[in-house]
Coordinates of C-alpha atoms in Angstrom, one line a residue:
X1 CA 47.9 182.6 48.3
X2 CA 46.7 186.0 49.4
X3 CA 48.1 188.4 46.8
X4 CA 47.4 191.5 49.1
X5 CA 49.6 189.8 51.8
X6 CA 52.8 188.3 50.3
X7 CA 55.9 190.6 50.3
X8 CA 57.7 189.6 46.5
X9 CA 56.6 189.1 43.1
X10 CA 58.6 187.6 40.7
X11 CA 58.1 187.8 37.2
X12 CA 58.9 185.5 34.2
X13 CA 58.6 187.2 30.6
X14 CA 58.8 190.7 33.0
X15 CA 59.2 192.7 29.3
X16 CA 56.0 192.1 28.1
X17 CA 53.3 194.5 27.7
X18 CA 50.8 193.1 29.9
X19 CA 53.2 192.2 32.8
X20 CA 54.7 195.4 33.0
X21 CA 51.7 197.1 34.2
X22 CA 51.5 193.8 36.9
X23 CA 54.7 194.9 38.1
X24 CA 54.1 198.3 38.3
X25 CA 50.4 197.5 40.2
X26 CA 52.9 195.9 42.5
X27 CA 55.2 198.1 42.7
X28 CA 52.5 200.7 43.9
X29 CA 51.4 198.4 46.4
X30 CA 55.2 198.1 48.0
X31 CA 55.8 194.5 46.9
X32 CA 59.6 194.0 46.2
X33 CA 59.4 193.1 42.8
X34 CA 62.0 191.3 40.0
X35 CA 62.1 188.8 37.4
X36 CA 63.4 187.6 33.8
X37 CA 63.1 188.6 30.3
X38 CA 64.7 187.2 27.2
X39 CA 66.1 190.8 26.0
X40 CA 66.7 194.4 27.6
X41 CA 64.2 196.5 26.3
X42 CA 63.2 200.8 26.7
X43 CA 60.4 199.5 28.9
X44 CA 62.2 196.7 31.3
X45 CA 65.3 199.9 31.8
X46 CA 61.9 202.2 32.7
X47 CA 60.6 199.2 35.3
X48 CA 64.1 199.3 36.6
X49 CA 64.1 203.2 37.6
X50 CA 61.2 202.7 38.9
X51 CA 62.3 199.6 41.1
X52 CA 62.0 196.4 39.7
X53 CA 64.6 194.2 39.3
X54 CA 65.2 192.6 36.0
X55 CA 67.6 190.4 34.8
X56 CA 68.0 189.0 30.8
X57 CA 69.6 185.4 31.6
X58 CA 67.4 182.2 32.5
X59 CA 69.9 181.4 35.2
X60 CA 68.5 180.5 38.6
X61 CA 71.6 181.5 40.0
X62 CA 70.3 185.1 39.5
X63 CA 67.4 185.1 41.2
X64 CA 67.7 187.2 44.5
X65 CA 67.5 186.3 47.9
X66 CA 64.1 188.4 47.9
X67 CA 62.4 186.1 45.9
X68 CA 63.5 182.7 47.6
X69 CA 60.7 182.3 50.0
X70 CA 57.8 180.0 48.9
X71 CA 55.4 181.5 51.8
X72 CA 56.0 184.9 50.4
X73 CA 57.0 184.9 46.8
X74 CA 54.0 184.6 43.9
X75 CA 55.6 183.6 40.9
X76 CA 53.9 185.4 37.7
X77 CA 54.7 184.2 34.5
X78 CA 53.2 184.7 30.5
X79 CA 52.2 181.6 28.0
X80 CA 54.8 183.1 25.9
X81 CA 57.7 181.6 28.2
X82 CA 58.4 178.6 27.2
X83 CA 57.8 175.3 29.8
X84 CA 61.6 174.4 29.5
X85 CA 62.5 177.5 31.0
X86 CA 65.0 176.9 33.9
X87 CA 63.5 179.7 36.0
X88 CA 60.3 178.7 36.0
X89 CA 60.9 175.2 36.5
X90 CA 63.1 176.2 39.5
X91 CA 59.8 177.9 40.9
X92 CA 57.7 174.9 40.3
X93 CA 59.8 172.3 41.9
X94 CA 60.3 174.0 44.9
X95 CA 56.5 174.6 45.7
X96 CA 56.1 178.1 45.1
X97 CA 52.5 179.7 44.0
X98 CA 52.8 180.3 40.1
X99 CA 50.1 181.6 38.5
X100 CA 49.2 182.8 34.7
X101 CA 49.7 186.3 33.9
X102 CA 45.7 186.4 33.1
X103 CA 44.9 184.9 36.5
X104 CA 46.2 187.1 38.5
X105 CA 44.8 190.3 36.9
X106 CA 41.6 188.6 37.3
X107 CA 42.5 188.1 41.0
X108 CA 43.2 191.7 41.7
X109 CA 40.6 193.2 39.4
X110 CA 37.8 190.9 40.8
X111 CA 36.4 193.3 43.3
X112 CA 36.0 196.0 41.4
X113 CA 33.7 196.8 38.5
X114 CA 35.4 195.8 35.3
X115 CA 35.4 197.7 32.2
X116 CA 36.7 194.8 29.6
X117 CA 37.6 195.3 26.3
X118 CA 37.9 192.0 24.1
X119 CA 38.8 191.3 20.1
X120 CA 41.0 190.3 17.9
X121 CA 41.6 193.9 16.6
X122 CA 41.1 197.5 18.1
X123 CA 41.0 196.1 21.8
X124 CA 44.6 198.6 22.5
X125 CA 43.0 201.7 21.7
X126 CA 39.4 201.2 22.0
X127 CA 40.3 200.5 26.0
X128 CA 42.9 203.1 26.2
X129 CA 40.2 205.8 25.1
X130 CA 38.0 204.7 27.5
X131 CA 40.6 204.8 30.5
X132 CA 41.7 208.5 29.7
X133 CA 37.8 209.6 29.0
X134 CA 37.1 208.2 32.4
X135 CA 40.1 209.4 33.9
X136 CA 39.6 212.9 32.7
X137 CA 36.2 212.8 34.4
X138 CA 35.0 213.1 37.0
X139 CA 34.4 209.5 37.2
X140 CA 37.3 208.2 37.4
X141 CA 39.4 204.6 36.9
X142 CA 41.6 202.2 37.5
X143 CA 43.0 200.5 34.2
X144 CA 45.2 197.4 33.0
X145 CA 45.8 198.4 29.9
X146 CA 48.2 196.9 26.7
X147 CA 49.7 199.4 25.5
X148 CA 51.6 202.5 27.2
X149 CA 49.2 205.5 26.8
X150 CA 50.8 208.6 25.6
X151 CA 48.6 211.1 28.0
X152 CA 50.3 209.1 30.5
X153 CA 53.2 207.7 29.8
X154 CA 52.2 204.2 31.8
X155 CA 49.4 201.1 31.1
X156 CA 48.5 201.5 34.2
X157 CA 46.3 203.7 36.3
X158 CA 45.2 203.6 39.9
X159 CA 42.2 205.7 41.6
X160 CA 41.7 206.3 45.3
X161 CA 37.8 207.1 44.5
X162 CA 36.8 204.8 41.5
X163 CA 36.0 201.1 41.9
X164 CA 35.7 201.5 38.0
X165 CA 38.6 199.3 36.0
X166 CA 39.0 199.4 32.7
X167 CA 41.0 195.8 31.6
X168 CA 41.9 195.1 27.9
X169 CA 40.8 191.5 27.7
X170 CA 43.3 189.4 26.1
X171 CA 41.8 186.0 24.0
X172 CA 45.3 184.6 23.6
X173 CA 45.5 181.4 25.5
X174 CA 42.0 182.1 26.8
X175 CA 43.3 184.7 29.3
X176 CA 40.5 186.7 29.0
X177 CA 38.1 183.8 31.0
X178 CA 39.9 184.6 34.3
X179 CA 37.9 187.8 34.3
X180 CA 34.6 188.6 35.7
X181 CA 33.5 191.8 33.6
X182 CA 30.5 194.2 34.5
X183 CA 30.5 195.5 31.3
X184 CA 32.5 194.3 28.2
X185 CA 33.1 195.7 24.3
X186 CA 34.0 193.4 22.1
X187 CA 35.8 194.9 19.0
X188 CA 36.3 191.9 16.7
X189 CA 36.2 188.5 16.1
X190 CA 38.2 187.7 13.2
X191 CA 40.2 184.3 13.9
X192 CA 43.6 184.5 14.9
X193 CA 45.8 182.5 17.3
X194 CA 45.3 179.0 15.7
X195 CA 48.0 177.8 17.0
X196 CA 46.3 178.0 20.6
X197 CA 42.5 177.4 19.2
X198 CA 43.1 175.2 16.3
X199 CA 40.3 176.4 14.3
X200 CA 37.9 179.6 13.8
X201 CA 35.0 178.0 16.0
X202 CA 37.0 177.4 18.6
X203 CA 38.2 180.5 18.3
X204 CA 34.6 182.1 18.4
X205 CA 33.4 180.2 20.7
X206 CA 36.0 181.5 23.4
X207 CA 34.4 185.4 22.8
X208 CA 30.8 183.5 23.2
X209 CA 32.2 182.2 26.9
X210 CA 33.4 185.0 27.6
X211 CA 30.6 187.0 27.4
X212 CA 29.0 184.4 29.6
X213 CA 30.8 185.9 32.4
X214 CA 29.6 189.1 32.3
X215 CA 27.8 190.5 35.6
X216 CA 23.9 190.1 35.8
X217 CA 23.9 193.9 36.6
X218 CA 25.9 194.5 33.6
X219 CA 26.2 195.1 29.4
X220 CA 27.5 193.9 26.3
X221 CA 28.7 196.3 24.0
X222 CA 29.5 194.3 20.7
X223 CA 30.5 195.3 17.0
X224 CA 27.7 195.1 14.7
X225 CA 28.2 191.8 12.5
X226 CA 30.3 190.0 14.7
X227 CA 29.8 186.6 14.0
X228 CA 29.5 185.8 17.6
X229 CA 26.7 184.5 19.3
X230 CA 26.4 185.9 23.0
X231 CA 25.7 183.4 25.9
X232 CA 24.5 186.3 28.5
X233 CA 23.1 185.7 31.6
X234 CA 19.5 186.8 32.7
X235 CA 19.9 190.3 33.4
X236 CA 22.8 191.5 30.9
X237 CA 21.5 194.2 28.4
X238 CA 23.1 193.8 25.0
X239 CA 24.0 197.2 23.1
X240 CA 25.5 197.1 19.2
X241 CA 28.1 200.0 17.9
X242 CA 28.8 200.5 14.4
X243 CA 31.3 203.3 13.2
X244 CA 33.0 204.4 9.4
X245 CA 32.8 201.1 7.7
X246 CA 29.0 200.6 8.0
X247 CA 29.1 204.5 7.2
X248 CA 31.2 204.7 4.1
X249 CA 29.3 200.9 2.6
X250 CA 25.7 201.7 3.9
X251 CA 25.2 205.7 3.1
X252 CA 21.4 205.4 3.3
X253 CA 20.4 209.1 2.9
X254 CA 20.9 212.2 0.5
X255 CA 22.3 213.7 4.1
X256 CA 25.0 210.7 4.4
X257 CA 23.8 209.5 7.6
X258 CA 23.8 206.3 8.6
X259 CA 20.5 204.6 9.3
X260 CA 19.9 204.2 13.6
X261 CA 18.5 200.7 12.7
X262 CA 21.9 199.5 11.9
X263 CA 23.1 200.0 15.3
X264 CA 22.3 201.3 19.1
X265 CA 25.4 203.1 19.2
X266 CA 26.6 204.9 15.7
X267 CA 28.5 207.7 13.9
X268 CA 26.6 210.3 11.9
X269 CA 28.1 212.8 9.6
X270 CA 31.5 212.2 9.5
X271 CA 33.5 214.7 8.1
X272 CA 37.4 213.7 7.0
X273 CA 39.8 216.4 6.0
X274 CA 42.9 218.8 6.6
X275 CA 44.4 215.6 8.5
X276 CA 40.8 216.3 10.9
X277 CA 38.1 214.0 11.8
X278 CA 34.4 215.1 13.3
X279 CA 31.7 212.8 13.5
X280 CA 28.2 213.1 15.5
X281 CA 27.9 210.4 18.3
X282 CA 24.5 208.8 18.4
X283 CA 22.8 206.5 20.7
X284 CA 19.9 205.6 22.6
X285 CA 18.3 209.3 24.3
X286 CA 21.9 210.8 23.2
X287 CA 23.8 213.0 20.7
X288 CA 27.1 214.3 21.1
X289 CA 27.5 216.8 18.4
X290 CA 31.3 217.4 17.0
X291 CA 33.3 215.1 18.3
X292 CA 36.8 215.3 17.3
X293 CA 39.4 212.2 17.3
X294 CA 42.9 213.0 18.9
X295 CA 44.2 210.4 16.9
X296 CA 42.4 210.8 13.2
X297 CA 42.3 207.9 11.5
X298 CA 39.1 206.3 9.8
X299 CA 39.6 203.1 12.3
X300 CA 39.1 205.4 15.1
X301 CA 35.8 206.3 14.4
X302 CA 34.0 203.2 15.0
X303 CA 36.7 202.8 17.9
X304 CA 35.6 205.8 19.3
X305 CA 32.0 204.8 19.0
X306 CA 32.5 202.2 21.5
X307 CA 34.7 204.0 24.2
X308 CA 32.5 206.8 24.2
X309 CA 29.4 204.2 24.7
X310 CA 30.5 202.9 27.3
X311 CA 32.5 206.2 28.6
X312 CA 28.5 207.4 29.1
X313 CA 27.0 204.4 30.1
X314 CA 29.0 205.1 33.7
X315 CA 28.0 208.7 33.8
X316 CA 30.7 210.3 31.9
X317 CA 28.9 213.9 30.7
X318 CA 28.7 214.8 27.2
X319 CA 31.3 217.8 27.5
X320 CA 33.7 215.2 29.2
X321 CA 33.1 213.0 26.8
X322 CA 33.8 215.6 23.8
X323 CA 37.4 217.0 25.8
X324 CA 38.5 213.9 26.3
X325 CA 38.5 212.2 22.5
X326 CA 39.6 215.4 21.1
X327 CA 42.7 214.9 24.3
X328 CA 43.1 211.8 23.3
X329 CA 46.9 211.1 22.5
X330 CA 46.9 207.4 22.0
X331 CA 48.6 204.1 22.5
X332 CA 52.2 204.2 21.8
X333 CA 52.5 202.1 18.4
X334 CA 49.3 202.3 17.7
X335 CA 49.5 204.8 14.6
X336 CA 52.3 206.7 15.8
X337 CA 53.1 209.6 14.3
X338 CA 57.6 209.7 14.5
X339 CA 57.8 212.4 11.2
X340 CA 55.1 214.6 10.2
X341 CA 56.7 217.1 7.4
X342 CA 55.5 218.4 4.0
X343 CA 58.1 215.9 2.4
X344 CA 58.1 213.0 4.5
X345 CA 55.7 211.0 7.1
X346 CA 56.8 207.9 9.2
X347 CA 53.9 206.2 11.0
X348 CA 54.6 203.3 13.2
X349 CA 51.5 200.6 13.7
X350 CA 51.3 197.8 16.2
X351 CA 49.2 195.6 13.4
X352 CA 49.9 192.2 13.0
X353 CA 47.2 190.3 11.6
X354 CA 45.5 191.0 8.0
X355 CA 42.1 192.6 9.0
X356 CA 44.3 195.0 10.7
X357 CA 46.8 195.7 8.4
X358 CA 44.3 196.4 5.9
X359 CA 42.5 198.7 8.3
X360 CA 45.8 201.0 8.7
X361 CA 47.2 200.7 5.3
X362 CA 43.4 202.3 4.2
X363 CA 43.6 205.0 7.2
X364 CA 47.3 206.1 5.9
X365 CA 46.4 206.2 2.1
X366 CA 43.0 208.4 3.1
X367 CA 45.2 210.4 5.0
X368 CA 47.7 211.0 2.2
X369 CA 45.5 210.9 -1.0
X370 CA 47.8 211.0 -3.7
X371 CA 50.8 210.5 -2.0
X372 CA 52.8 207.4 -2.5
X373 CA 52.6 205.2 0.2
X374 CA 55.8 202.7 1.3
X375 CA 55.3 199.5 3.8
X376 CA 57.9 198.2 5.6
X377 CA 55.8 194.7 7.2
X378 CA 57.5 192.2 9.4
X379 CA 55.1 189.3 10.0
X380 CA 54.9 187.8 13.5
X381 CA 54.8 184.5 14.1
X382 CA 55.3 181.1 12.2
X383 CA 52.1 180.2 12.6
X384 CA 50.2 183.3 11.8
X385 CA 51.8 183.7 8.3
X386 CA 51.2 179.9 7.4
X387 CA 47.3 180.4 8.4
X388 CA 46.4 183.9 6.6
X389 CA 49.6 184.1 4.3
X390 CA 47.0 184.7 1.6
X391 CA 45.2 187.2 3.8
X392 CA 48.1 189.3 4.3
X393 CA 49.0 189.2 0.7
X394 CA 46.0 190.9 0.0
X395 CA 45.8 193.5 2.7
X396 CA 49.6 194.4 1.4
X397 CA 48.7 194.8 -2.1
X398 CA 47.0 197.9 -1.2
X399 CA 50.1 199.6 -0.7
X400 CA 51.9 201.5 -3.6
X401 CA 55.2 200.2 -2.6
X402 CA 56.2 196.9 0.2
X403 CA 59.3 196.5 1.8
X404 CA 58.7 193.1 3.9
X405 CA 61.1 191.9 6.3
X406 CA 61.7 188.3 7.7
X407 CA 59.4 186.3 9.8
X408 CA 59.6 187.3 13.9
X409 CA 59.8 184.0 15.7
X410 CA 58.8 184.8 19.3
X411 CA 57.9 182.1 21.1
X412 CA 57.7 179.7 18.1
X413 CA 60.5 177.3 16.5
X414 CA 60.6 177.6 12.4
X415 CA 58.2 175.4 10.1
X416 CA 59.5 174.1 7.2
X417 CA 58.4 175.8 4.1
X418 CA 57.0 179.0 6.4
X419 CA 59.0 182.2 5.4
X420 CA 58.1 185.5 4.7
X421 CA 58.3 184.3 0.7
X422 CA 55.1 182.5 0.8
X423 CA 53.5 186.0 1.3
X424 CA 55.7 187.6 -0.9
X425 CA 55.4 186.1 -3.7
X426 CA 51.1 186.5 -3.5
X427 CA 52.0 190.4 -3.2
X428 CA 50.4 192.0 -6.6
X429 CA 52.1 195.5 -6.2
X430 CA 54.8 195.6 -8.6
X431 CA 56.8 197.5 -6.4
X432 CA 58.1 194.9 -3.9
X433 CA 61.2 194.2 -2.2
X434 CA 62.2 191.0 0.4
X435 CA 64.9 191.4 2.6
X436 CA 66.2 190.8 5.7
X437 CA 65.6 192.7 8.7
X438 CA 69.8 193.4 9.2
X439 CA 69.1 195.0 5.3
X440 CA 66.8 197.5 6.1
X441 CA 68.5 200.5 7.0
X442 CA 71.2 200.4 4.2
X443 CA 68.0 200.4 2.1
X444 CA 66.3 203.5 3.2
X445 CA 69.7 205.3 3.6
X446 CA 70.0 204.0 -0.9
X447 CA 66.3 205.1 -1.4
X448 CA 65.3 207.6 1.3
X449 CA 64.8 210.1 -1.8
X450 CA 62.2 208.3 -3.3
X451 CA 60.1 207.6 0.0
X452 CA 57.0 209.8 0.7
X453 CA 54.7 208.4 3.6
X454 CA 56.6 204.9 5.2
X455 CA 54.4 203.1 7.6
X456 CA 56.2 200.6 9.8
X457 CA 53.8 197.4 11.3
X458 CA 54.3 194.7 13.2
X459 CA 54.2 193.2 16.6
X460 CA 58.0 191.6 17.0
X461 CA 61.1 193.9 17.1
X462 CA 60.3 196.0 14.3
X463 CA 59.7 198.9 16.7
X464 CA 63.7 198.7 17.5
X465 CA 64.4 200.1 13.5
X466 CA 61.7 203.1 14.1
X467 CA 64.8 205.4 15.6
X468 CA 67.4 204.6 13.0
X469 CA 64.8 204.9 10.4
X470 CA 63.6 208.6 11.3
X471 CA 67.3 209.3 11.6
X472 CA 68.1 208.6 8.0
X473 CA 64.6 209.9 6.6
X474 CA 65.2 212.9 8.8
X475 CA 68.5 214.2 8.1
X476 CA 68.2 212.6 4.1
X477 CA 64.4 214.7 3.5

């Protein structure tokens, strides 16, 4: 099926993240779009308005007239939708095209020169940074992105000039091998989805093919001490990043700088303070004095390290380079400021797996030395607390107080013996409550008085409390 010539495009999962900007890429183009999704949501009511047409019931019966046409209807749908879906089936027994999610954003963004950002951590704002630097240029972009960029208020972006996309590369499922990347960053590696993979070196070795489909013309860009060994083809020039990690463990002069040897592209005197963050970029034949992060959090250096590599690597100017980070509004949920007072802070974060809930609960309690810092943490996924239950434990011990909520199914049925508890109780802060997600807000509106900075993280529903929360906290503080 020629995507650029069919008339409809019908969606299944239409809520999710990576499908909206699908629909809206479609919308753009004049399709007549629609589809399903499990639950009404602030983004499927903004896909409406803008023309979609979405319905919340797997009833074929409400599928329109539009969308009945094998010859001229693609069928898009996400792994997330279960195969027993009556929809979908419908599709598939009567012979229409219906193709992955990930195959058909490797379809459209085949042509053009694609910008990929992969990992299992940092790949949502690390690729968001680079779309609005390039956009901001005079460069230019397309972008696919997974998470709605504040500058913007969309994931997607479209460019009458630039043949330039930037595409976060999503590893679940192995979507990411539908792509054909010209250059590609690679954030993290840090197992995750073993429900898909089965184990770590599966899991690694699905970043190693990956970066076997990079162009000959083209770059790697990847983290330094990923344990991933790259497969590139003849041709590919491989560049390592490093940012405040390797900084703050590795200080190897009385100046605080970190040592060029450690990696191609780095950070060098990184000043963090007054809720500010500077750092010199450094790379090969460049320095970009005084860069300042929109969003300042420690994570953001190293994230910044690698947008703004490969920002310049396609002729981005230093000056752009230096108005756009410090313009830089990010991702919603992605460290999102909802209260920023003298008496209270709320921070919403999308993180979901260990390494990066440790990563945010450190940025927050740098931010707020000396402030006491409350968690509310609703795990997501079955599988993902039975594999790393001990790893979160850890990462949520750092806080001074945890609030965790039950487990977000998703897609997944429940596993015996899998609850939230078996993190729980591995928790060592003393201060530690489990409750139910139905609980929470009669909780904050008992003990708003005693909260100071609350960050909220997770990747289910948790987003849907972030309101109600800042309500209470708000009119309470």
């Amino acid at each position: 099926m020629n995507i650029n010539t069919i008339t409809a495009v019908y969606f299944v999962g239409a809520g999710g993240i990576g499908m909206s900007a699908l629909i809206r890429y479609f919308l753009s183009k004049g399709k007549q779009v629609g589809g399903y999704d499990k639950t009404p949501s602030d983004l499927t009511a903004q896909l409406n308005r803008e023309g979609a047409v979405i319905h919340y019931e797997d009833n074929v019966s409400l599928i329109p007239d539009a969308f009945k046409d094998p010859a001229q209807t693609l069928v898009v749908y996400t792994p997330a939708v279960p195969e027993s879906h009556a929809e979908l089936t419908y599709f598939r027994q009567k012979g229409f095209e219906v193709m992955k999610r990930a195959r058909v954003l490797g379809e459209i963004t085949n042509c053009s020169r694609g910008l990929c950002v992969a990992g299992t951590h940092g790949k949502t704002t690390t690729s968001s940074m680079v779309a609005h630097l390039l956009k901001q240029s005079h460069v230019d972009c397309n972008a696919f992105l997974g998470g709605i960029l504040k500058n913007y208020d969309s994931n997607l972006m479209l460019s009458d000039k630039s043949d330039l996309t930037v595409i976060e590369a999503d590893e679940f499922d192995r979507s990411f091998h539908w792509l054909t990347p010209y250059m590609a960053v690679i954030t993290a590696a840090d197992p995750d989805h073993l429900d898909i993979y089965g184990t770590a070196e599966a899991y690694r070795e699905s970043f190693e093919h990956f970066t076997s489909l990079i162009r000959p013309d083209g770059c790697l860009i990847m983290r330094k001490g990923i344990a991933v060994t790259p497969r590139l083809k003849e041709g590919v020039k491989l560049y390592t990043y490093a940012g405040a990690e390797e900084y703050n463990d590795q200080l190897s002069t009385e100046k605080g700088q970190l040592s060029t040897e450690k990696a191609d592209f780095h950070a060098e005197k990184i000043r963090i303070g007054n809720g500010e963050i500077f750092f010199d970029f450094v790379g090969p034949d460049i320095r970009i004095a005084d860069v300042q992060l929109g969003v300042p959090v420690k994570v953001n250096i190293e994230n910044g390290v690698a947008a703004i590599a490969l920002a310049w690597l396609n002729g981005v100017t230093p000056e752009e380079i230096k108005k756009g980070m410090a313009s830089f509004a990010g991702p919603k949920r992605r460290f999102d400021f909802h209260l920023k007072k003298e008496n209270i802070v709320l921070i919403d974060d999308y993180a979901h797996h260990p390494a990066e809930l440790k990563a945010s609960i450190q940025s927050v309690k740098e931010l707020y030395a000396g402030r006491k810092v409350t968690g509310i943490f609703q795990p997501h996924l079955y599988t993902r607390t039975r594999d790393f239950a001990p790893d979160f434990a850890t990462s949520l011990s750092l806080l001074d107080e945890l609030i965790l909520l039950d487990i977000y199914p998703a897609r997944e049925e429940p596993i015996p013996g899998v609850t939230s508890e078996i993190i729980f109780d591995a928790v060592t802060t003393p201060a530690k409550k489990l409750i139910r997600k139905g609980e929470l807000l009669d909780l904050v509106e008992k003990e708003a008085d005693t909260f100071e900075v609350v960050l909220m993280v997770g990747a289910g529903d948790i987003d849907r409390l972030i309101e109600p929360v800042k309500q209470i906290l708000d009119k309470k503080l």
